[in-house]
Coordinates of C-alpha atoms in Angstrom, one line a residue:
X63 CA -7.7 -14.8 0.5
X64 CA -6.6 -11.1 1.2
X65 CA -3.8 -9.9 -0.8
X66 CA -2.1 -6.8 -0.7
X67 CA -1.4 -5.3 -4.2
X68 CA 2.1 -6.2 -5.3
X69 CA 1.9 -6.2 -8.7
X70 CA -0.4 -3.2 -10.0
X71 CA 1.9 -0.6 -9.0
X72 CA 5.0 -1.8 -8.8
X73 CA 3.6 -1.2 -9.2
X74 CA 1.8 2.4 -7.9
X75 CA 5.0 4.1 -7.7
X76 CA 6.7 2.7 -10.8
X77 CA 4.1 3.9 -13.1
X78 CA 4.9 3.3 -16.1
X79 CA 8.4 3.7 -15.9
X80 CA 8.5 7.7 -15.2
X81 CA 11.9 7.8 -15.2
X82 CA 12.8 6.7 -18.6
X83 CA 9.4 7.7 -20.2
X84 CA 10.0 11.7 -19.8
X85 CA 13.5 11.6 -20.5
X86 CA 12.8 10.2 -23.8
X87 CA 10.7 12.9 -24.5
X88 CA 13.5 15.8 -23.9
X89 CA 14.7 17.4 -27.1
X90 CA 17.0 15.7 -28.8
X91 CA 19.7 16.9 -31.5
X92 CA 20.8 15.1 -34.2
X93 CA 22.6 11.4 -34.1
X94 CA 26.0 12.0 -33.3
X95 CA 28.7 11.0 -36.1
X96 CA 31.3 8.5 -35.3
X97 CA 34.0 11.2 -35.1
X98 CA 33.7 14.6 -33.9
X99 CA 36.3 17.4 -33.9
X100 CA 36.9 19.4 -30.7
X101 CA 38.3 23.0 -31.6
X102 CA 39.1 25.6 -28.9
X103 CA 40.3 29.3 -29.9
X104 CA 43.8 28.0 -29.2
X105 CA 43.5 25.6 -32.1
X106 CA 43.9 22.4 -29.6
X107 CA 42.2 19.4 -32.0
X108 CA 41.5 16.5 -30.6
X109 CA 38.7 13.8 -31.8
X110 CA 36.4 12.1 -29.4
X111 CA 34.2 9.2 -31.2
X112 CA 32.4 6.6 -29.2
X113 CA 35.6 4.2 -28.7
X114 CA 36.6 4.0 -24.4
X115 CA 40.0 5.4 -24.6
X116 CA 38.3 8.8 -25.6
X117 CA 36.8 9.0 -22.1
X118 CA 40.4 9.7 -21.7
X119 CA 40.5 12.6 -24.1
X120 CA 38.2 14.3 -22.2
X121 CA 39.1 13.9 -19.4
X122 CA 42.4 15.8 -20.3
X123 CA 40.2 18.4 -22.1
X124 CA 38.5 19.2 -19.2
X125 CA 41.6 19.3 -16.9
X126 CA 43.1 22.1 -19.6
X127 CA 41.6 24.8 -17.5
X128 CA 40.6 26.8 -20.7
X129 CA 37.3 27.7 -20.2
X130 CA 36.8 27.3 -24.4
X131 CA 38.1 23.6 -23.9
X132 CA 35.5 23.1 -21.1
X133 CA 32.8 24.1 -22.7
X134 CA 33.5 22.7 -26.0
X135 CA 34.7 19.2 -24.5
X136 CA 31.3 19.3 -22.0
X137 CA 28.7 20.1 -24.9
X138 CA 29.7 16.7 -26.8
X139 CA 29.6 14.6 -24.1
X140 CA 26.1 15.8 -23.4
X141 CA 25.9 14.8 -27.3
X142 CA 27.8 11.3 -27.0
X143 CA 25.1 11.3 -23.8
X144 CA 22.2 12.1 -26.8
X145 CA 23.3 9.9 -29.7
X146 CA 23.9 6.9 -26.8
X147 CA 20.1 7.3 -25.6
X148 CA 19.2 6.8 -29.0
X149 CA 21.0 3.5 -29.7
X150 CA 20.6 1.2 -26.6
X151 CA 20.4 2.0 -23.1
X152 CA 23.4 -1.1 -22.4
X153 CA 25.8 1.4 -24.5
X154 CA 24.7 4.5 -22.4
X155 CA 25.0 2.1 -19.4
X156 CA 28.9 1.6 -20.5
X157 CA 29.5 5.2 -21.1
X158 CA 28.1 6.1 -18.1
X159 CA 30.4 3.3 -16.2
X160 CA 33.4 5.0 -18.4
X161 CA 33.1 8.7 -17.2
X162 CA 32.4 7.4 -13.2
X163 CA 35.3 5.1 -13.7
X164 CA 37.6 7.6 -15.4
X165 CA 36.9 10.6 -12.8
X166 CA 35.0 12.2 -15.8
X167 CA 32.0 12.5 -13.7
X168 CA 33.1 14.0 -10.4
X169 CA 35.1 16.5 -12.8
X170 CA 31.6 17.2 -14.2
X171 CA 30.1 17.8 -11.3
X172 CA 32.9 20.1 -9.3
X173 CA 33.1 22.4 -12.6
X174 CA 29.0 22.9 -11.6
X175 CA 30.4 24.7 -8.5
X176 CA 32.7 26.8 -10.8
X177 CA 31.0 30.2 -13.1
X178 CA 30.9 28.4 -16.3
X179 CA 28.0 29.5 -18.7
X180 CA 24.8 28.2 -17.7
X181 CA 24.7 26.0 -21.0
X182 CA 27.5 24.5 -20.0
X183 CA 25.9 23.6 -16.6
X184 CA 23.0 22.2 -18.2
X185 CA 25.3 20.1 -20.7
X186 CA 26.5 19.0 -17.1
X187 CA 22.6 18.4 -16.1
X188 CA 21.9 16.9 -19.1
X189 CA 24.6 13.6 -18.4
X190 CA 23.6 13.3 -15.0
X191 CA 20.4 12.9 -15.5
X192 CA 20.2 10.4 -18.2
X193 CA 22.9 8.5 -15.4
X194 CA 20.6 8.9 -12.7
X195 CA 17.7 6.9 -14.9
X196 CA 19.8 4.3 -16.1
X197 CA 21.2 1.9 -12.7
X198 CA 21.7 2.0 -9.4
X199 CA 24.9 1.6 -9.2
X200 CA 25.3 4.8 -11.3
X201 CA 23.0 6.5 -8.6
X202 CA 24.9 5.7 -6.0
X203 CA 28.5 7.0 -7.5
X204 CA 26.8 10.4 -8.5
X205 CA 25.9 10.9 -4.6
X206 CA 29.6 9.5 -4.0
X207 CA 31.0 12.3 -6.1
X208 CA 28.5 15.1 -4.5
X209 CA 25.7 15.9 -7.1
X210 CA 23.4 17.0 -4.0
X211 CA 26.2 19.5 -2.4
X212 CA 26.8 20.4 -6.2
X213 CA 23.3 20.9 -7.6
X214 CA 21.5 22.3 -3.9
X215 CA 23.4 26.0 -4.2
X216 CA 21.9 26.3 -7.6
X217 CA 18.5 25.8 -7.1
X218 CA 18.0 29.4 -6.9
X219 CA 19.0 29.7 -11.0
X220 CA 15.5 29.5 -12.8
X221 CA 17.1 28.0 -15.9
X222 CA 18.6 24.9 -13.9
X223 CA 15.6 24.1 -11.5
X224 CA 14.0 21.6 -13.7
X225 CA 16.9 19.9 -14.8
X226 CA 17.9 19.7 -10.7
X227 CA 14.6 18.6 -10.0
X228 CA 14.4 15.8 -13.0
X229 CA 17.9 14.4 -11.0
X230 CA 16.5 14.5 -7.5
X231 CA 13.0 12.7 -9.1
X232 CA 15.4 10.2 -10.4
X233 CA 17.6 9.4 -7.6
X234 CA 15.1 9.0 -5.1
X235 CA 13.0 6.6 -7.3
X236 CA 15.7 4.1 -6.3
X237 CA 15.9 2.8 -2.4
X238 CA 14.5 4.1 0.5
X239 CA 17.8 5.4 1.2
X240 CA 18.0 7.3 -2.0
X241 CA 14.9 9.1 -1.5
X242 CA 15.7 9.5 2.3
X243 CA 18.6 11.3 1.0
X244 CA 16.9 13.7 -1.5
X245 CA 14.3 14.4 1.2
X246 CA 16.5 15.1 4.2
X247 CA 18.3 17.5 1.3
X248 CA 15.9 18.9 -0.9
X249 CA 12.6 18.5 0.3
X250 CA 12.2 21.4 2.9
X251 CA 13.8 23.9 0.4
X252 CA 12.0 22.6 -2.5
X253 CA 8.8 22.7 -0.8
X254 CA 9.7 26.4 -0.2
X255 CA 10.1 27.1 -3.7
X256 CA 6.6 26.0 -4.9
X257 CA 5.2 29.6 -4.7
X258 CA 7.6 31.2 -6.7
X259 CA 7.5 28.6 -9.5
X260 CA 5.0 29.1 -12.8
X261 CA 6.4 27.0 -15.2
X262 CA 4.0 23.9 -15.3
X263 CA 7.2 21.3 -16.3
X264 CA 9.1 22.0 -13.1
X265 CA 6.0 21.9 -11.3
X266 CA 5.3 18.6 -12.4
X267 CA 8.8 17.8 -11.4
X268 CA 8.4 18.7 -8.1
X269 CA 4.6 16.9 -7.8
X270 CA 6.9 13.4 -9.1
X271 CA 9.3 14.3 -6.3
X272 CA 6.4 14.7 -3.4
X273 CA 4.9 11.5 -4.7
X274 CA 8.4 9.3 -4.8
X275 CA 8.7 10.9 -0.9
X276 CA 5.3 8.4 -0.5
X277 CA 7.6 5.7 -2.1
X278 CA 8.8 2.9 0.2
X279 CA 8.7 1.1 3.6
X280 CA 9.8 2.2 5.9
X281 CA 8.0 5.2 5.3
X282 CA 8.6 8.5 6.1
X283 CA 7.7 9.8 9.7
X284 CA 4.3 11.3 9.1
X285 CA 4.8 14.8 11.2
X286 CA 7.6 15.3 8.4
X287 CA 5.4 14.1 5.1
X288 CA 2.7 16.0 5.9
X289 CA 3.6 19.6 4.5
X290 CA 4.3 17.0 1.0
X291 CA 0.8 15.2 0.9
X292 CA -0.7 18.4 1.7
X293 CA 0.6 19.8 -1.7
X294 CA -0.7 16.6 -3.5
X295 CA -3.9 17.1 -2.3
X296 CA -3.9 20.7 -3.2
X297 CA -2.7 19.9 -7.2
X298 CA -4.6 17.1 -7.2
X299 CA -7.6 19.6 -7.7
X300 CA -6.0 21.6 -10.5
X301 CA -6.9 21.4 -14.2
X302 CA -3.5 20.2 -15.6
X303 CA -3.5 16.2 -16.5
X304 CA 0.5 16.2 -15.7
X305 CA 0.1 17.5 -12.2
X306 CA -3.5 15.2 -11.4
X307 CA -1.4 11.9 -12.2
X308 CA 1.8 12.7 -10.0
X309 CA -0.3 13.3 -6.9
X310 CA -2.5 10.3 -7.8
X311 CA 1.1 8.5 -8.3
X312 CA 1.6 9.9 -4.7
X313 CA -1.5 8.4 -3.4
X314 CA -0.9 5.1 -4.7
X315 CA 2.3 4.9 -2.7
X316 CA 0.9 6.9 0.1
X317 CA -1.8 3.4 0.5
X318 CA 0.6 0.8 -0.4
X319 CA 3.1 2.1 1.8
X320 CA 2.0 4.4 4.8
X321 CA 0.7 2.5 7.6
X322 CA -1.3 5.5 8.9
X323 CA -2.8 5.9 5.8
X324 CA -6.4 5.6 7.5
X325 CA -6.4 9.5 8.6
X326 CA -5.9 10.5 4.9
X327 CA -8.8 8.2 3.5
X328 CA -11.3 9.5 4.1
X329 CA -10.4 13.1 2.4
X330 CA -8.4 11.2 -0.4
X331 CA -11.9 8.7 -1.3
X332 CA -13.4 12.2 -3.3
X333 CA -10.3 12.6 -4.9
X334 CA -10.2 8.6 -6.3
X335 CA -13.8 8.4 -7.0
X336 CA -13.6 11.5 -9.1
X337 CA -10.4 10.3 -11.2
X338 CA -11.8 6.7 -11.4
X339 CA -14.2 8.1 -14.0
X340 CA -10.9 9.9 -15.6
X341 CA -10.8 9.2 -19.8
X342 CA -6.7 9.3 -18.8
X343 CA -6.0 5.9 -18.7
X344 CA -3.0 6.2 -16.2
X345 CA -4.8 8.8 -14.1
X346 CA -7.7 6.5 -13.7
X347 CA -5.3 3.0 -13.3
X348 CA -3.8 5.0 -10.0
X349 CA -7.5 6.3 -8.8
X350 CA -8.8 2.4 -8.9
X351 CA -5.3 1.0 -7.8
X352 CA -5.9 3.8 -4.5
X353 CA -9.5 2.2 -4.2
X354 CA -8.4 -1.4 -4.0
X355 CA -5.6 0.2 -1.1
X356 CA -8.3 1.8 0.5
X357 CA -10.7 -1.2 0.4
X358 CA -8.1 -2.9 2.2
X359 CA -8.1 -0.7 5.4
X360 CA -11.5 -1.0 6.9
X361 CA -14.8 -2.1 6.0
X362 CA -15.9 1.9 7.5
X363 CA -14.1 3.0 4.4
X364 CA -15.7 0.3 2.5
X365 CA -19.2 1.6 2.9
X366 CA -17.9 5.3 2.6
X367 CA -16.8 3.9 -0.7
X368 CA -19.7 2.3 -1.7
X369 CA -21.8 5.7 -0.8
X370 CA -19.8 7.1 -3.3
X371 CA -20.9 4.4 -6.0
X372 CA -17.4 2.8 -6.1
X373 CA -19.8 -0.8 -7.8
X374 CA -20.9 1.2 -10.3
X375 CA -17.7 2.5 -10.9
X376 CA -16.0 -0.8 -11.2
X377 CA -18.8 -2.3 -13.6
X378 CA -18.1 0.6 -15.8
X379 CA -14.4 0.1 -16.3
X380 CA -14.9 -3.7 -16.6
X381 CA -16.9 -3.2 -20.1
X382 CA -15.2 -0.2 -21.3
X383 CA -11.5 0.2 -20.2
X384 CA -8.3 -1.6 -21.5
X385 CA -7.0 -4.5 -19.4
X386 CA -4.7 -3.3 -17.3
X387 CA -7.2 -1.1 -16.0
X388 CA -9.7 -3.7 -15.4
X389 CA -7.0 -6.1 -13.7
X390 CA -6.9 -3.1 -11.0
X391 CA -10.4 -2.8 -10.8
X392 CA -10.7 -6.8 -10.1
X393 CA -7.9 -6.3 -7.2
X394 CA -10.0 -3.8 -6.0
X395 CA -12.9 -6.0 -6.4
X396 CA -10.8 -8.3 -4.4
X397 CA -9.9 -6.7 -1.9
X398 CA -13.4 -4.8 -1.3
X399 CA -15.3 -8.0 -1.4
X400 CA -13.0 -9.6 1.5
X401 CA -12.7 -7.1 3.9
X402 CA -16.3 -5.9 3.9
X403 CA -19.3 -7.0 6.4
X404 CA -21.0 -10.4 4.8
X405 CA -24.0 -7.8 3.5
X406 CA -21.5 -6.2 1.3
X407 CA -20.4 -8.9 0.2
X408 CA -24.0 -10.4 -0.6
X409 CA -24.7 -7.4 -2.0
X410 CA -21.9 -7.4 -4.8
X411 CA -23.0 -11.4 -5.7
X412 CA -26.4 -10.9 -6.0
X413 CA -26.0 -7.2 -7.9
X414 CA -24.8 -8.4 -11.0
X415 CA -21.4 -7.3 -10.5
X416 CA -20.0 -11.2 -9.9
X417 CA -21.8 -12.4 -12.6
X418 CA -19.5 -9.8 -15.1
X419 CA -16.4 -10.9 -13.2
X420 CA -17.5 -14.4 -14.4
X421 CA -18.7 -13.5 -17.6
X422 CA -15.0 -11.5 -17.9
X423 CA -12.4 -14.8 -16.1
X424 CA -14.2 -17.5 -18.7
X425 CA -14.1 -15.5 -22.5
X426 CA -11.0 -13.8 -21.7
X427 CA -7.7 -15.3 -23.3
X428 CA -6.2 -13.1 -21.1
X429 CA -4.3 -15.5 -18.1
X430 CA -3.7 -12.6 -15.4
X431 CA -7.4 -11.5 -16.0
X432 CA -8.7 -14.7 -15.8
X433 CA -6.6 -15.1 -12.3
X434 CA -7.7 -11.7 -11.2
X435 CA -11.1 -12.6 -11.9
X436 CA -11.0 -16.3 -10.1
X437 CA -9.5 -14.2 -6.9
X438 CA -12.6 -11.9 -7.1
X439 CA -14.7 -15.1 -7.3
X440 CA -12.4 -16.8 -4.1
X441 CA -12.8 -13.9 -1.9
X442 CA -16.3 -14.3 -2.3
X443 CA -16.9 -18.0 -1.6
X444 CA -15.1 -17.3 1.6
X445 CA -16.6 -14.3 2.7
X446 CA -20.2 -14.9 1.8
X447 CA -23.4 -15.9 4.2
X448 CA -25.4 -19.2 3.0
X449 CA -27.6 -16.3 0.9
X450 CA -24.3 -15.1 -0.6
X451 CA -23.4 -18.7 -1.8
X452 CA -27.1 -19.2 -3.0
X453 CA -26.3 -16.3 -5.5
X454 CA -22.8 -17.4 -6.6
X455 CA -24.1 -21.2 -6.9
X456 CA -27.0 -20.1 -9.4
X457 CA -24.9 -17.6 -11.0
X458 CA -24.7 -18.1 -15.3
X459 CA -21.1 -19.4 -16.0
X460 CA -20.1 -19.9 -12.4
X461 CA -19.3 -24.1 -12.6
X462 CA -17.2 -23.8 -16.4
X463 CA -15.6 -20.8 -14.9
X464 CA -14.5 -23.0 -11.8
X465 CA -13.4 -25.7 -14.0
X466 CA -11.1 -23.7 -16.0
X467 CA -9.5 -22.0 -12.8
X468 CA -8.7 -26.0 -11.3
X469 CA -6.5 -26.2 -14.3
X470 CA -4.8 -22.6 -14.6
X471 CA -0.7 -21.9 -14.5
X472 CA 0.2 -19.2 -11.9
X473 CA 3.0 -18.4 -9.7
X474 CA 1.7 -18.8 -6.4
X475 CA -0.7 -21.6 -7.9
X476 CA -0.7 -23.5 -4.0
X477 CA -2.6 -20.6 -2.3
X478 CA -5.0 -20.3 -5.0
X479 CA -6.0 -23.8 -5.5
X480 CA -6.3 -24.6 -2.1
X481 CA -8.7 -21.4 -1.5
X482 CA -10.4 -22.3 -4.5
X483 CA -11.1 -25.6 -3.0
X484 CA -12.0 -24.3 0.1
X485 CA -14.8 -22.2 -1.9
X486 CA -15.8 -25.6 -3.9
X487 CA -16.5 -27.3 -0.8
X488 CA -18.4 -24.8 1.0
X489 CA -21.0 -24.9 -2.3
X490 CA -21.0 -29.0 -2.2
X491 CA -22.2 -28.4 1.4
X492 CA -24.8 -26.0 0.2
X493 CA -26.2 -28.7 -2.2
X494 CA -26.8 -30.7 0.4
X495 CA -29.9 -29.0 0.7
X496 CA -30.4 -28.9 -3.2
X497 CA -31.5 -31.9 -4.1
X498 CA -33.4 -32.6 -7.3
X499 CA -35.5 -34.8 -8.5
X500 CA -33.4 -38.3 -8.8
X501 CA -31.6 -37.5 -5.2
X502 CA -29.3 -35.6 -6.2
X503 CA -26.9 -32.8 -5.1
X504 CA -27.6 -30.2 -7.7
X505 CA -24.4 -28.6 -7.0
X506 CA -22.5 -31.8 -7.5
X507 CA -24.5 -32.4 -10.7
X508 CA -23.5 -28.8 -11.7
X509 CA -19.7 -29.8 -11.0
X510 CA -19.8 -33.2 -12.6
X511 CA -21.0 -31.3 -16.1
X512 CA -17.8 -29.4 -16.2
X513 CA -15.3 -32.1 -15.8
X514 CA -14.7 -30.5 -12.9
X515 CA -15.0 -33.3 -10.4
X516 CA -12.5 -35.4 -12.6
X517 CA -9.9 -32.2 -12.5
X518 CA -10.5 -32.2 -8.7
X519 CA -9.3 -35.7 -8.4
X520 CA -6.2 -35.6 -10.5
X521 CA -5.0 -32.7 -8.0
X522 CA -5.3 -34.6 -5.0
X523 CA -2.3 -37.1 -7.0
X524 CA -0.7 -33.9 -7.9
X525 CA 2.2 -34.2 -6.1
X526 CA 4.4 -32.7 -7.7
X527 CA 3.0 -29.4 -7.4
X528 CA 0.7 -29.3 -4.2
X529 CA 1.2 -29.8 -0.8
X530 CA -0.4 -32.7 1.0
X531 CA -2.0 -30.8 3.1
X532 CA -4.0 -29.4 -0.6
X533 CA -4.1 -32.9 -1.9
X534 CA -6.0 -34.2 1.2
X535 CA -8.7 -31.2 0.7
X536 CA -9.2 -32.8 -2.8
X537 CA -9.5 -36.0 -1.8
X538 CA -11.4 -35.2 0.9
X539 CA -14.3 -33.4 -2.0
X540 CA -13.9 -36.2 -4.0
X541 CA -15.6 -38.4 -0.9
X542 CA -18.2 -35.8 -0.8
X543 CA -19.1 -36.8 -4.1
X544 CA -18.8 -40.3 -3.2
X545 CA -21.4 -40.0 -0.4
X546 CA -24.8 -40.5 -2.0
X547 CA -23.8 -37.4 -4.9
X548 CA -22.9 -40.4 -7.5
X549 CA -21.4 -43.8 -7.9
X550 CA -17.8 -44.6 -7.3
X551 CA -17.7 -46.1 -10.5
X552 CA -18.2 -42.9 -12.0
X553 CA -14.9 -41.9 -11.1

């Protein structure tokens, strides 16, 4: 059974959490104390801790109109902002929810309009994006209080581009109306600004943003993304790690979510082959996630990808990578060995390759591996010529392997038993003309080793978690054992 990848890159465009995972990495200063002194030349003292009620103290700070007071009162609530990020992100959820709630925020983000000192801006910056990363409902009361009208005029200061940036990558990693937003916004100007940046942070800013503008269904109108994938194509061949892995990020969401993704395949398949091969584990996890995509368009691409040695690839990461790279390589496995011609699919049974997904689904302790590998093994028993099956029913492993996928926990567990059983009864029909020496269907035999004829039959009383419909398909194997395979007794 075809799937479309919903879980890899959550799974492709979430990957691995860029909007925490960077933001963590900003300098930090020291852990704020619980009680800070504010002093302005006018000798106004006032203390702001961590309690709520000193939300309120700055709020009145900030409404002093004495630019000392400002920029004294917005440089510790970028450090409140700091020590928070360092405790627990449900406290800087609260303090974030205190300054929207209080009308610190908006106040925060008209003084950006205003001529105080650029540090004082990015103290400003600084809050908003740490609330941008956190939730949405934060996201959606920074657009309420105009951070785009804010933040847009000021693109043109070098020193606040990357911290304007990091907020517009933030907010439109959220809905496809946040990123429609930033894009209607931002994008054409942003776009414009690429030649006239050199610092390789804000570039890779602005590569995150182009790839979150692949993000989401409905996509994009494709006249308008264009100018964007172009530029990920173009970085994409650039020897800077940071750059590579937002325009694969980018590709991932162009597959998953594009529906005319087919007229970019065919330049994008050199790009994934050569990153599949990448030593950077998430650069090559979104090069094989793009493959699996791909695999799934046509089975033209399929061969274009196999031209390119895309089998070879896929062995390689199954003995060498870590498993969260090799669960993308089996969805790509997947998906390749469903949607290509039956001599593909032959091809990949009798090559070896199925016999390591085996190998792989019946020593792993890994569950989702194991299910990954049992979908690689499904997709085949459907798709696969009476040669095909020949291969998989004299492949090393393949009947304990089968047996421990009749018994395996999983979501979604009715779709994959009942394709499973689909698979076991097209190799009982095979046996029929494998019979050995005392009459017997070798396949059966094979089967009856494992248990796996006595697991079949306790799902067809399995009522409790399969339909009838599944219950009558193992009942009805069971009765091809029954006819001339063994004796009813046995059972």
């Amino acid at each position: 059974m075809f799937r479309k990848n919903e879980q890899n890159i959550n799974d492709a465009c979430t990957l691995r959490s860029q909007r925490l995972n960077g933001l963590r990495e900003k300098k930090r200063d020291e852990m704020l104390k619980k009680k800070r002194i504010l002093d302005d030349n006018n000798s106004l003292l006032q203390v702001i801790g961590l309690n709520d009620n000193d939300i309120d103290v700055a709020m009145t700070l900030l409404q002093q109109n004495n630019q000392s007071s400002t920029i004294s009162t917005l440089h510790m609530l970028h450090k409140i902002c700091n020590a928070l990020g360092k405790r627990s992100e449900a406290a800087e959820s609260h303090y974030y929810d205190l300054l929207i709630n209080n009308g610190v925020m908006r106040k925060m983000i008209e003084l950006l309009k205003t001529n105080i000192p650029i540090n004082s801006k990015k103290d400003i910056l600084f809050v908003v994006i740490n609330c941008s990363s956190c939730e949405r409902h934060h996201v959606n009361a920074l657009l309420f209080n105009g951070i785009i009208e804010a933040t847009l005029p000021l693109l043109n200061q070098p020193e606040l581009q990357l911290d304007i940036i990091w907020t517009y990558c933030n907010i439109s990693s959220e809905t496809v109306d946040t990123r429609n937003i930033i894009f209607e916004n931002s994008g054409k100007l942003i776009l414009s600004m690429v030649p006239t940046v050199s610092d390789p942070e804000i570039l890779s800013k602005i590569a995150w943003l182009f790839s979150n503008f692949c993000r989401f269904k409905p996509s994009i109108p494709e006249q308008q993304l264009e100018p964007f994938i172009n530029y990920l194509f173009n970085i994409s061949n650039q020897d800077n790690p940071d750059l590579v892995l937002q325009a694969m990020t980018g590709f991932v969401s162009l597959c998953e979510n594009n529906d005319n993704c087919y007229r970019y395949a065919t330049n994008l398949i050199p790009v994934v082959i050569r990153y599949s091969r990448s030593i950077n584990d998430n650069i090559c996890l979104a090069a094989i996630s793009c493959i699996g995509s791909i695999a799934s368009i046509s089975d033209v691409l399929i061969q274009s990808l196999i031209e390119n040695d895309v089998l070879s690839i896929i062995a390689n990461v199954l003995d060498q990578r870590d498993n969260e790279i090799i669960r993308s390589a089996l969805w790509a496995l997947s998906n390749l060995v469903f949607c290509a011609t039956i001599n593909v699919a032959n091809m990949v049974c009798s090559n070896g390759l199925l016999r390591s997904v085996i190998f792989e689904g019946a020593t792993t302790v890994s569950t989702p591996l194991k299910i990954e590998c049992g979908w690689v093994l499904i997709n085949a028993l459907e798709k696969v010529d009476s040669m095909g099956l020949t291969y998989i029913s004299q492949t090393e492993g393949i009947y304990n392997f089968i047996s421990q996928l009749l018994v395996i926990e999983l979501t979604n567990r009715e779709q994959f038993v009942e394709n499973l059983l689909i698979g076991i009864r097209r190799l009982l029909v095979l046996g029929e003309e494998m019979i050995n020496d005392e009459g017997q269907n070798e396949i059966a035999v094979s089967f009856e080793e494992v248990d796996a004829v006595n697991l079949i039959n306790n799902l067809s009383f399995d009522e409790f978690s399969l339909s009838q419909s599944i219950q009558k398909i193992a009942s009805d194997i069971i009765h091809q054992f029954y006819d001339g395979y063994f004796d009813e007794e046995d059972f």
